XYZ file of C-alpha atoms in Angstrom:
695
model
C 12.305 -39.415 -35.149
C 10.362 -42.040 -37.076
C 7.961 -42.292 -34.126
C 7.284 -38.584 -34.236
C 6.667 -38.733 -37.988
C 4.311 -41.641 -37.439
C 2.391 -39.668 -34.809
C 2.146 -36.692 -37.150
C 0.821 -38.864 -39.963
C -1.654 -40.480 -37.600
C -2.838 -37.119 -36.291
C -3.178 -35.770 -39.813
C -5.195 -38.827 -40.799
C -7.474 -38.432 -37.776
C -7.911 -34.743 -38.479
C -8.787 -35.417 -42.109
C -11.414 -37.908 -40.974
C -12.882 -35.358 -38.578
C -12.973 -32.756 -41.356
C -14.842 -35.142 -43.640
C -17.366 -36.197 -40.988
C -17.957 -32.618 -39.894
C -18.312 -31.412 -43.484
C -20.940 -34.068 -44.195
C -22.878 -33.186 -41.034
C -22.699 -29.471 -41.843
C -23.976 -30.020 -45.390
C -26.872 -32.121 -44.135
C -27.775 -29.444 -41.606
C -27.750 -26.695 -44.240
C -29.937 -28.890 -46.455
C -32.461 -29.329 -43.649
C -31.658 -32.977 -42.890
C -29.320 -34.954 -40.640
C -26.421 -37.354 -41.364
C -26.725 -41.159 -41.119
C -24.627 -41.330 -37.939
C -26.445 -41.221 -34.625
C -26.479 -38.013 -32.580
C -23.843 -39.229 -30.093
C -21.371 -39.951 -32.903
C -21.837 -36.492 -34.441
C -21.409 -34.947 -30.986
C -18.189 -36.942 -30.587
C -16.908 -35.609 -33.916
C -17.597 -32.008 -32.853
C -15.991 -32.545 -29.451
C -12.925 -34.219 -30.960
C -12.566 -31.501 -33.571
C -12.720 -28.848 -30.901
C -10.812 -30.450 -28.025
C -8.617 -32.955 -29.904
C -9.094 -36.700 -30.561
C -9.998 -38.605 -27.430
C -7.379 -41.286 -28.014
C -4.656 -38.621 -28.127
C -5.253 -37.279 -24.641
C -2.473 -39.311 -23.051
C 0.217 -38.106 -25.405
C 2.563 -35.328 -24.417
C 1.701 -33.388 -27.526
C -1.770 -32.381 -28.733
C -2.868 -32.287 -32.378
C -2.505 -28.529 -32.376
C 1.228 -28.899 -31.743
C 1.654 -31.020 -34.858
C -0.856 -29.401 -37.204
C -1.471 -25.931 -35.793
C -3.005 -24.368 -38.881
C -5.257 -27.326 -39.666
C -6.267 -27.598 -36.012
C -7.306 -23.922 -35.958
C -9.402 -24.452 -39.085
C -11.072 -27.489 -37.560
C -11.744 -25.615 -34.315
C -13.337 -22.716 -36.180
C -15.442 -25.089 -38.254
C -16.673 -26.913 -35.133
C -17.607 -23.663 -33.402
C -19.324 -22.324 -36.503
C -21.363 -25.525 -36.886
C -22.270 -25.619 -33.204
C -23.280 -21.963 -33.241
C -25.547 -22.445 -36.248
C -27.206 -25.501 -34.732
C -27.907 -23.855 -31.370
C -29.160 -20.682 -33.047
C -31.561 -22.537 -35.349
C -32.876 -24.685 -32.520
C -33.663 -21.543 -30.543
C -35.457 -19.904 -33.459
C -37.716 -22.929 -34.045
C -36.757 -23.003 -37.708
C -36.249 -26.751 -38.245
C -38.437 -29.725 -39.152
C -39.498 -31.624 -35.984
C -37.436 -34.735 -36.823
C -34.363 -32.689 -37.690
C -34.889 -30.554 -34.614
C -35.063 -33.620 -32.357
C -31.858 -35.042 -33.858
C -29.773 -31.889 -33.366
C -31.283 -31.299 -29.933
C -29.838 -34.692 -28.988
C -26.472 -33.611 -30.394
C -26.512 -30.502 -28.203
C -27.654 -32.479 -25.178
C -24.640 -34.775 -25.451
C -22.252 -31.865 -26.031
C -23.542 -29.471 -23.373
C -24.629 -31.864 -20.646
C -22.524 -35.003 -21.020
C -19.328 -33.487 -22.437
C -19.612 -30.028 -20.795
C -18.425 -28.325 -23.973
C -19.134 -24.790 -22.677
C -16.265 -25.207 -20.213
C -13.932 -25.783 -23.155
C -15.487 -22.924 -25.136
C -14.877 -20.307 -22.458
C -11.231 -21.366 -22.232
C -10.852 -20.150 -25.820
C -11.959 -16.635 -24.819
C -8.318 -15.786 -24.115
C -6.955 -17.273 -27.345
C -4.307 -15.150 -29.030
C -6.045 -15.684 -32.362
C -8.780 -13.031 -32.341
C -10.933 -15.033 -34.754
C -10.950 -18.059 -32.460
C -11.589 -15.872 -29.405
C -14.555 -14.137 -31.029
C -15.984 -17.361 -32.477
C -15.748 -18.956 -29.046
C -17.645 -16.029 -27.514
C -20.272 -16.156 -30.242
C -20.745 -19.924 -29.985
C -20.828 -19.860 -26.193
C -23.452 -17.100 -26.301
C -25.668 -19.140 -28.617
C -25.310 -22.220 -26.412
C -26.010 -20.272 -23.208
C -29.091 -18.688 -24.746
C -30.270 -22.106 -25.940
C -29.926 -23.537 -22.433
C -31.817 -20.590 -20.943
C -34.664 -21.003 -23.424
C -34.721 -24.776 -22.930
C -34.399 -25.075 -19.167
C -34.245 -21.556 -17.750
C -30.793 -22.279 -16.344
C -27.644 -20.214 -16.852
C -24.438 -22.099 -17.605
C -22.301 -22.042 -14.417
C -19.050 -22.359 -16.386
C -19.895 -19.386 -18.602
C -21.073 -17.240 -15.699
C -18.003 -18.093 -13.630
C -15.664 -17.186 -16.500
C -17.319 -13.817 -17.042
C -17.347 -12.986 -13.341
C -13.642 -13.742 -13.055
C -12.877 -11.450 -15.988
C -15.026 -8.637 -14.548
C -13.569 -8.841 -11.046
C -10.001 -8.538 -12.315
C -10.364 -6.671 -15.590
C -7.527 -6.093 -17.971
C -8.194 -4.868 -21.514
C -7.589 -7.796 -23.827
C -9.136 -10.722 -25.664
C -10.588 -12.433 -22.585
C -12.323 -9.338 -21.207
C -13.568 -8.426 -24.682
C -15.002 -11.906 -25.226
C -16.774 -11.869 -21.856
C -18.199 -8.383 -22.427
C -19.374 -9.254 -25.920
C -20.871 -12.570 -24.806
C -22.835 -11.105 -21.893
C -24.063 -8.279 -24.118
C -25.195 -10.747 -26.783
C -27.050 -13.028 -24.366
C -28.691 -10.062 -22.612
C -29.701 -8.508 -25.918
C -31.316 -11.750 -27.101
C -33.225 -12.094 -23.842
C -34.261 -8.454 -24.103
C -35.509 -8.821 -27.667
C -37.637 -11.799 -26.744
C -38.883 -10.261 -23.479
C -37.681 -13.314 -21.549
C -38.260 -13.338 -17.803
C -34.841 -14.889 -17.295
C -33.199 -11.548 -18.140
C -33.575 -10.230 -14.609
C -32.256 -13.522 -13.215
C -29.193 -13.125 -15.415
C -28.632 -9.499 -14.420
C -29.081 -10.216 -10.726
C -26.328 -12.827 -10.970
C -23.945 -10.336 -12.581
C -24.993 -7.227 -10.660
C -22.138 -7.221 -8.155
C -19.333 -8.066 -10.575
C -20.571 -5.542 -13.143
C -20.540 -2.860 -10.474
C -16.936 -3.790 -9.643
C -15.998 -3.719 -13.328
C -17.494 -0.279 -13.912
C -15.958 1.175 -10.770
C -12.533 0.170 -12.123
C -12.987 1.056 -15.780
C -15.128 4.153 -15.150
C -13.777 5.904 -12.040
C -15.885 8.887 -11.047
C -12.908 11.226 -10.774
C -9.656 11.282 -12.712
C -7.721 11.238 -9.435
C -9.259 7.845 -8.652
C -7.203 6.351 -11.457
C -4.120 6.573 -9.284
C -5.773 4.406 -6.642
C -5.659 1.417 -8.970
C -2.509 -0.566 -9.427
C -2.879 -0.280 -13.192
C -3.875 2.626 -15.414
C -6.137 0.905 -17.937
C -6.033 3.832 -20.346
C -2.376 3.070 -21.112
C -3.317 -0.251 -22.683
C -3.431 -0.248 -26.474
C -6.555 -2.401 -26.201
C -8.366 0.072 -23.965
C -10.539 1.615 -26.689
C -11.911 -1.722 -27.896
C -12.725 -2.926 -24.397
C -14.367 0.371 -23.509
C -16.566 0.324 -26.626
C -17.719 -3.192 -25.750
C -18.486 -1.978 -22.232
C -20.530 0.884 -23.709
C -22.545 -1.625 -25.745
C -23.243 -3.547 -22.548
C -24.226 -0.348 -20.732
C -26.803 0.428 -23.420
C -28.307 -3.044 -23.005
C -28.385 -2.619 -19.226
C -29.976 0.825 -19.519
C -32.603 -0.376 -21.984
C -33.373 -3.405 -19.811
C -34.484 -1.061 -17.046
C -36.964 0.518 -19.471
C -38.689 -2.712 -20.473
C -38.576 -4.812 -17.322
C -41.494 -3.015 -15.710
C -41.913 -1.512 -12.290
C -39.674 -2.403 -9.406
C -36.317 -1.480 -7.971
C -33.618 -1.156 -10.606
C -30.369 -3.026 -10.141
C -27.198 -1.029 -9.659
C -25.801 -2.420 -12.905
C -28.841 -1.026 -14.740
C -28.071 2.414 -13.332
C -24.384 2.544 -14.281
C -24.869 4.928 -17.215
C -26.536 7.440 -14.911
C -24.440 6.917 -11.796
C -21.122 6.971 -13.690
C -22.113 9.795 -16.043
C -19.281 12.011 -14.779
C -16.718 9.367 -15.727
C -18.331 9.046 -19.155
C -18.181 12.808 -19.640
C -14.500 12.797 -18.666
C -13.816 10.100 -21.267
C -15.167 12.481 -23.915
C -12.317 14.857 -23.137
C -9.350 12.529 -23.536
C -10.191 9.352 -25.455
C -9.816 8.372 -29.076
C -12.397 10.009 -31.313
C -14.356 6.816 -32.014
C -14.583 6.124 -28.263
C -15.657 9.697 -27.589
C -18.353 9.370 -30.225
C -19.690 6.135 -28.760
C -19.841 7.686 -25.288
C -21.766 10.739 -26.475
C -24.244 8.620 -28.428
C -24.824 6.448 -25.353
C -25.440 9.502 -23.175
C -27.751 10.941 -25.812
C -29.852 7.756 -25.940
C -29.890 7.560 -22.159
C -31.086 11.110 -21.646
C -33.679 10.735 -24.431
C -34.783 7.463 -22.800
C -34.255 5.681 -26.120
C -31.512 3.223 -25.220
C -31.846 0.080 -27.309
C -34.628 1.444 -29.495
C -32.923 0.142 -32.637
C -33.302 -3.505 -31.645
C -36.125 -3.642 -29.085
C -39.649 -4.243 -30.304
C -42.513 -2.641 -28.427
C -42.607 0.032 -25.753
C -39.274 0.909 -24.191
C -40.598 3.172 -21.478
C -42.459 0.926 -19.035
C -39.545 1.049 -16.614
C -40.068 4.769 -15.957
C -42.327 3.734 -13.085
C -39.360 2.288 -11.173
C -38.801 3.910 -7.806
C -35.382 5.395 -8.631
C -35.863 6.118 -12.323
C -36.618 9.830 -11.983
C -33.797 10.313 -9.484
C -31.336 8.635 -11.864
C -32.407 10.890 -14.728
C -32.027 13.866 -12.420
C -28.514 12.720 -11.486
C -27.583 12.451 -15.152
C -28.997 15.873 -16.013
C -27.362 17.604 -13.042
C -24.018 15.996 -13.829
C -24.164 17.219 -17.421
C -25.059 20.775 -16.428
C -22.372 20.834 -13.743
C -19.840 19.748 -16.363
C -21.141 22.402 -18.757
C -20.627 25.013 -16.034
C -17.051 23.767 -15.660
C -16.369 24.373 -19.383
C -16.705 20.704 -20.354
C -17.850 21.746 -23.821
C -14.563 23.509 -24.494
C -12.654 20.255 -23.996
C -14.577 18.361 -26.689
C -12.728 18.269 -29.986
C -14.567 17.562 -33.236
C -13.419 16.024 -36.485
C -14.711 16.124 -40.028
C -17.877 14.217 -40.731
C -17.463 10.726 -42.148
C -18.309 10.085 -45.778
C -18.033 7.267 -48.283
C -14.457 8.015 -49.228
C -13.141 7.908 -45.657
C -11.293 10.871 -44.158
C -11.688 14.244 -45.853
C -8.673 16.553 -45.916
C -9.425 20.274 -46.015
C -7.409 22.261 -48.524
C -7.031 26.007 -48.802
C -10.218 27.973 -48.180
C -12.546 24.965 -48.200
C -15.219 24.954 -45.505
C -14.850 22.228 -42.901
C -17.856 19.895 -42.711
C -17.854 18.918 -39.060
C -19.332 15.708 -37.693
C -23.029 16.595 -37.447
C -23.841 13.424 -35.531
C -21.513 14.502 -32.732
C -22.774 18.090 -32.766
C -26.377 16.904 -32.543
C -25.510 14.515 -29.719
C -23.765 17.202 -27.654
C -26.578 19.684 -28.279
C -29.319 17.253 -27.299
C -27.464 16.168 -24.171
C -27.281 19.798 -23.014
C -30.826 20.749 -24.062
C -32.477 17.668 -22.565
C -30.482 18.094 -19.359
C -31.821 21.624 -18.993
C -35.343 20.377 -19.725
C -35.088 17.548 -17.189
C -33.757 19.842 -14.499
C -36.583 22.285 -15.185
C -39.150 19.509 -14.833
C -37.562 18.156 -11.645
C -39.283 19.472 -8.530
C -40.981 22.263 -10.477
C -37.718 23.659 -11.756
C -35.812 23.757 -8.504
C -32.705 22.383 -10.234
C -32.538 25.398 -12.574
C -33.574 28.157 -10.226
C -33.019 31.329 -12.207
C -33.444 32.555 -15.731
C -29.805 33.611 -15.623
C -28.748 29.960 -15.355
C -30.836 29.034 -18.388
C -29.337 31.893 -20.362
C -25.808 30.878 -19.325
C -26.297 27.259 -20.389
C -27.714 28.318 -23.755
C -24.880 30.750 -24.370
C -22.393 28.017 -23.514
C -24.005 25.683 -26.049
C -24.140 28.260 -28.831
C -20.541 29.193 -28.114
C -19.570 25.556 -28.602
C -21.525 25.271 -31.854
C -20.087 28.523 -33.141
C -16.603 27.013 -32.920
C -17.523 24.384 -35.437
C -20.439 24.128 -37.770
C -21.554 27.710 -37.782
C -18.437 29.815 -37.482
C -18.316 30.255 -41.275
C -22.067 30.864 -41.594
C -23.491 34.363 -41.688
C -26.559 33.640 -39.576
C -28.436 36.790 -38.635
C -31.167 34.972 -36.719
C -29.896 32.555 -34.098
C -33.147 30.560 -34.021
C -32.268 29.259 -37.505
C -29.584 27.069 -35.936
C -32.012 24.367 -34.850
C -33.164 23.712 -38.412
C -29.619 23.910 -39.765
C -28.237 21.435 -37.241
C -31.160 19.026 -36.852
C -32.838 19.399 -40.236
C -31.535 16.069 -41.539
C -32.752 14.102 -38.501
C -36.478 14.401 -37.808
C -36.545 12.663 -34.429
C -33.640 14.679 -33.043
C -35.121 17.918 -34.362
C -38.427 17.297 -32.580
C -36.668 16.402 -29.344
C -34.625 19.595 -29.568
C -37.687 21.701 -30.390
C -39.608 20.229 -27.450
C -36.715 20.847 -25.066
C -36.302 24.431 -26.280
C -40.032 25.015 -25.836
C -39.864 23.943 -22.186
C -36.747 26.062 -21.707
C -38.553 29.100 -23.115
C -41.623 28.601 -20.920
C -39.450 28.244 -17.823
C -37.376 31.286 -18.736
C -40.505 33.376 -19.282
C -41.853 32.291 -15.903
C -38.637 32.920 -13.964
C -37.248 36.016 -15.667
C -39.762 38.574 -14.415
C -39.345 40.523 -17.658
C -42.133 41.761 -19.905
C -43.195 39.679 -22.887
C -41.285 41.758 -25.427
C -38.024 41.536 -23.478
C -38.466 37.783 -23.004
C -38.918 37.267 -26.740
C -35.918 39.439 -27.555
C -33.717 37.491 -25.144
C -35.051 34.174 -26.434
C -34.192 35.111 -29.996
C -30.757 36.317 -28.932
C -30.101 32.905 -27.362
C -31.841 30.861 -30.053
C -34.718 29.395 -28.015
C -37.793 31.290 -29.231
C -40.345 28.506 -29.932
C -42.382 30.708 -32.261
C -39.374 31.174 -34.521
C -38.651 27.445 -34.429
C -42.197 26.567 -35.453
C -42.328 29.125 -38.250
C -38.960 27.934 -39.561
C -40.224 24.352 -39.419
C -43.279 25.255 -41.493
C -41.138 27.308 -43.854
C -38.746 24.393 -44.404
C -41.675 22.217 -45.537
C -43.197 24.972 -47.708
C -46.146 25.244 -45.320
C -47.402 21.878 -46.533
C -49.923 20.518 -44.035
C -49.490 16.937 -45.293
C -45.974 16.840 -43.845
C -47.395 17.814 -40.460
C -50.000 15.095 -40.876
C -47.311 12.517 -41.590
C -45.526 13.614 -38.421
C -48.743 13.293 -36.407
C -49.397 9.777 -37.672
C -45.813 8.593 -37.317
C -44.647 7.134 -34.016
C -40.972 7.708 -34.856
C -40.773 11.196 -33.358
C -42.182 13.065 -30.366
C -43.916 15.516 -32.710
C -47.393 15.034 -31.219
C -46.209 15.922 -27.721
C -44.257 18.904 -29.017
C -47.101 20.065 -31.280
C -49.739 20.005 -28.538
C -47.495 21.902 -26.119
C -46.597 24.480 -28.750
C -50.220 25.049 -29.783
C -51.012 25.827 -26.144
C -48.141 28.296 -26.132
C -49.329 29.802 -29.426
C -52.905 30.104 -28.174
C -51.748 32.001 -25.095
C -49.110 34.137 -26.831
C -50.410 35.123 -30.243
C -48.552 38.427 -30.165
C -45.290 36.573 -29.665
C -46.060 34.437 -32.714
C -46.888 37.505 -34.795
C -43.652 39.135 -33.682
C -41.679 36.033 -34.668
C -43.285 36.070 -38.106
C -42.202 39.674 -38.454
C -38.606 38.847 -37.521
C -38.192 36.024 -39.980
C -37.442 37.189 -43.502
C -36.717 35.217 -46.606
C -33.142 36.509 -46.587
C -32.505 35.184 -43.064
C -33.539 31.674 -43.896
C -32.295 31.565 -47.456
C -28.844 32.860 -46.562
C -28.242 30.246 -43.910
C -29.858 27.395 -45.800
C -28.185 28.140 -49.117
C -24.771 28.149 -47.416
C -25.623 24.832 -45.819
C -26.719 23.338 -49.122
C -23.596 24.628 -50.819
C -21.378 22.995 -48.209
C -23.277 19.717 -48.146
C -24.125 19.485 -51.843
C -22.176 16.252 -52.213
C -24.153 14.423 -49.542
C -27.574 16.049 -49.263
C -30.213 14.747 -51.653
C -33.607 16.368 -51.747
C -37.070 15.101 -52.462
C -38.076 15.063 -56.073
C -34.848 13.612 -57.484
C -35.496 10.116 -58.849
C -33.590 7.314 -57.106
C -31.849 9.806 -54.835
C -34.277 10.229 -51.965
C -32.390 9.938 -48.684
C -34.691 11.487 -46.139
C -37.957 13.305 -45.786
C -36.379 15.910 -43.620
C -34.002 17.730 -45.958
C -33.737 21.305 -44.808
C -34.419 23.320 -47.931
C -35.377 26.966 -48.102
C -38.918 27.604 -49.281
C -37.662 28.826 -52.634
C -36.143 25.417 -53.251
C -38.975 23.386 -51.785
C -41.824 24.870 -53.825
C -43.597 22.212 -55.791
C -41.836 19.350 -54.046
C -43.875 18.696 -50.938
C -47.274 18.463 -52.595
C -46.044 16.213 -55.357
C -44.427 13.747 -52.956
C -46.985 13.326 -50.203
C -47.217 9.882 -48.676
C -50.998 9.992 -49.163
C -52.990 12.338 -51.358
C -55.508 13.222 -48.669
C -57.269 15.873 -50.702
C -58.007 13.599 -53.658
C -58.855 10.456 -51.677
C -62.004 8.648 -52.733
C -63.005 8.676 -49.065
C -63.144 12.486 -48.971
C -66.575 14.104 -48.841
C -67.090 17.667 -49.895
C -69.765 18.188 -47.241
C -67.265 17.304 -44.509
C -64.802 19.969 -45.566
C -64.477 22.749 -43.023
C -64.320 26.257 -44.420
C -60.763 27.539 -44.441
C -59.920 30.465 -42.211
C -58.012 32.018 -45.062
C -61.073 31.994 -47.374
C -59.385 30.452 -50.390
C -62.749 29.687 -52.028
C -62.674 26.106 -50.772
C -59.919 25.191 -53.210
C -56.748 23.377 -52.158
C -53.787 25.022 -53.883
C -50.504 23.254 -54.429
C -47.487 24.571 -52.623
C -46.221 25.926 -55.940
C -48.592 28.846 -55.457
C -47.249 32.155 -54.256
C -49.583 34.307 -52.206
C -49.747 38.074 -52.653
C -52.245 40.494 -51.093
C -55.116 41.851 -53.146
C -56.020 45.497 -52.777
C -59.177 44.355 -50.948
C -57.024 42.583 -48.360
C -57.896 39.056 -49.488
C -55.281 36.539 -50.548
C -54.852 35.601 -54.164
C -52.690 32.771 -55.505
C -50.076 33.739 -58.045
C -48.634 30.738 -59.850
C -44.871 30.659 -59.970
C -43.037 28.376 -62.410
C -40.260 26.092 -61.168
C -37.846 27.760 -63.570
C -38.076 31.126 -61.823
C -34.646 32.582 -61.310
C -33.278 33.392 -57.885
C -33.420 37.079 -58.772
C -37.156 36.906 -59.456
C -37.632 34.810 -56.338
C -35.918 37.480 -54.276
C -38.185 40.173 -55.737
C -41.240 38.111 -54.780
C -40.214 37.705 -51.138
C -43.802 37.082 -50.025
C -43.794 40.237 -47.921
C -43.131 37.824 -45.097
C -43.697 40.235 -42.234
C -47.441 40.028 -42.921
C -47.937 36.867 -44.880
C -45.965 34.254 -42.929
C -48.618 34.275 -40.214
C -51.341 33.925 -42.854
C -49.639 30.965 -44.490
C -48.930 29.353 -41.134
C -52.552 29.608 -40.020
C -53.724 28.413 -43.420
C -51.472 25.369 -43.059
C -52.871 24.635 -39.592
C -56.400 25.130 -40.885
C -55.835 22.610 -43.669
C -54.384 20.216 -41.130
C -57.481 20.553 -38.941
C -59.732 19.894 -41.908
C -58.014 16.698 -42.982
C -57.649 15.359 -39.428
C -61.360 16.019 -38.860
C -62.198 14.191 -42.074
C -60.020 11.200 -41.220
C -61.325 11.056 -37.653
C -64.928 11.180 -38.868
C -64.254 8.159 -41.060
C -62.371 6.437 -38.212
C -59.144 6.444 -40.220
C -57.049 8.408 -37.741
C -54.905 6.211 -35.458
C -55.900 7.930 -32.195
C -58.466 10.338 -30.780
C -57.456 13.842 -31.946
C -60.237 15.745 -30.149
C -57.894 17.770 -27.942
C -55.641 18.531 -30.886
C -58.566 19.683 -33.036
C -59.771 21.921 -30.219
C -56.371 23.574 -29.978
C -56.177 24.075 -33.745
C -59.615 25.700 -33.713
C -58.537 27.989 -30.876
C -55.469 29.045 -32.857
C -57.664 29.923 -35.841
C -59.885 31.920 -33.512
C -56.848 33.838 -32.251
C -55.912 34.683 -35.825
C -59.416 35.873 -36.647
C -59.539 38.099 -33.576
C -56.137 39.536 -34.411
C -57.174 40.131 -38.021
C -60.409 41.845 -36.991
C -58.510 43.976 -34.504
C -56.106 45.145 -37.191
C -58.977 45.873 -39.570
C -60.792 47.946 -36.944
C -57.645 49.953 -36.250
C -57.164 50.678 -39.933
């Protein structure tokens, strides 16, 4: 008994000494210096604190058996210190002398003492903090070794491969998934060549892992000895796998041309399994799956943490076939009523979960609705573009897919909304997310062009059907301009920004507008102030607690608030990113005469336009305090004037782009864009002259 007490006292004394030595070394490191002990001694302290005192190895009991809580603290402190040191050495953020000292510490620990072998053993620790810290520290050390020597730790790789070959949801699998994701992400951020070496080494085991955790068919689950979905830890492990899949997918986009590894294609090849997960999993898992599929089909996987171009891998031999597989799988699932099996919840907000009482309107999760919509729309677009539209052979198929999507949306966000014009849905759903809205608009434009080509109907019937299914691009463009109060500077900001695909969409739409002016005029006639205001005012009323609009001090959330024109008047012009009209660089002689003949004067968007008896346009100033009743009485006579305001907006845009390009201030060559804008103005003039001659 006395011997045991003596051992406990001795162990406690040793542990206290290790704490003191480690604390001193940690403080020196944080201060940018190093302790007086040599590097080997500090390495010995870290090793002893992590693995137990060397002199105690021969005893039956380890320090953790006598002082479990203190031992766990010491272990965490050692891993935290080691992780910080390896991370700072990799980032080149230390003084040369200090860097050399701690590099020697790591050399002793990683090469002489083989500490990574001991770190990976802690992956399966019951204490989740220790397990995660071990994974984090091991990842930093592995990345340091790769940067230093180009070599991958055999002990770390072997541990991960073992976990992937015989997966069971739990701490060990989670630690291995997280660690591989972290190392791969760091290599991806730094564009390290060793990334492909790492992925090649894991390609086979990752394929085995995904075949077990993501079986293609539900019936395949019975072929495994264990149903992983019954594990309470399944959701966590699956989310970590989804993080890894995004890294693998993004790695194929930045690694250049060449044959993609099977592990880099998992998201596409196992898309059916991912879609099935959306039908039965926990909501947070379902959400993660849909967001992954959305990024994959938009070819934006990893865009949040990758610098530079993420699309160089599109030249890979099997890239287009993989995207085609993904798109076909989605559309096949949509045909099999996959959308009906997706259940939505209320959107998240600061207070947590919102409970709906009485007649309150449910605010559904817009992020999920946007993700589902984009997955369907982009799948249709991709199938149309594949082999000249052979994947979507008939206009009837396009119409069926669109009706399926709108039926899904009608169940949720829009079932309480009195929307008379279905094309308003795109601005209502995507109005708070510029990049998603442009992707949706571009996809719907391609869908419309394909439908018009394949339907065999006359132009009027095509436009009527497109409006009935919500994919008339003319309506979408007019609603977009209307939501920004026809302010050309917002379009200019979109053109300059690289955050959306607006340029690609804009060029394609201008070609469509040039070739189908009558369709544009018809769309302007369909859209009335009541259509847009009714839908938008209901949206604002429902989202009043979360939506903040431009013009409110200290409350600006986004430049893409969807606000009806009556609410946006006076806002857009006052809050432009750059006052292009009043710039000192502007020359009056470079100003191109406006097609709308507004006497060369740039009016603010607070001006209301009403027709003169002579047929010219005259600005009528409207105060911001105008009541909604007065605003309704001055409804702009939109059937005739929306087209005028739209062309005026495009004309102003052409003028300012020309001016900026002349002064070499525009970021790219806009010659083709300017030509299209001029052609659109010409179409308007011809149409106007034709109407005048008829009258």
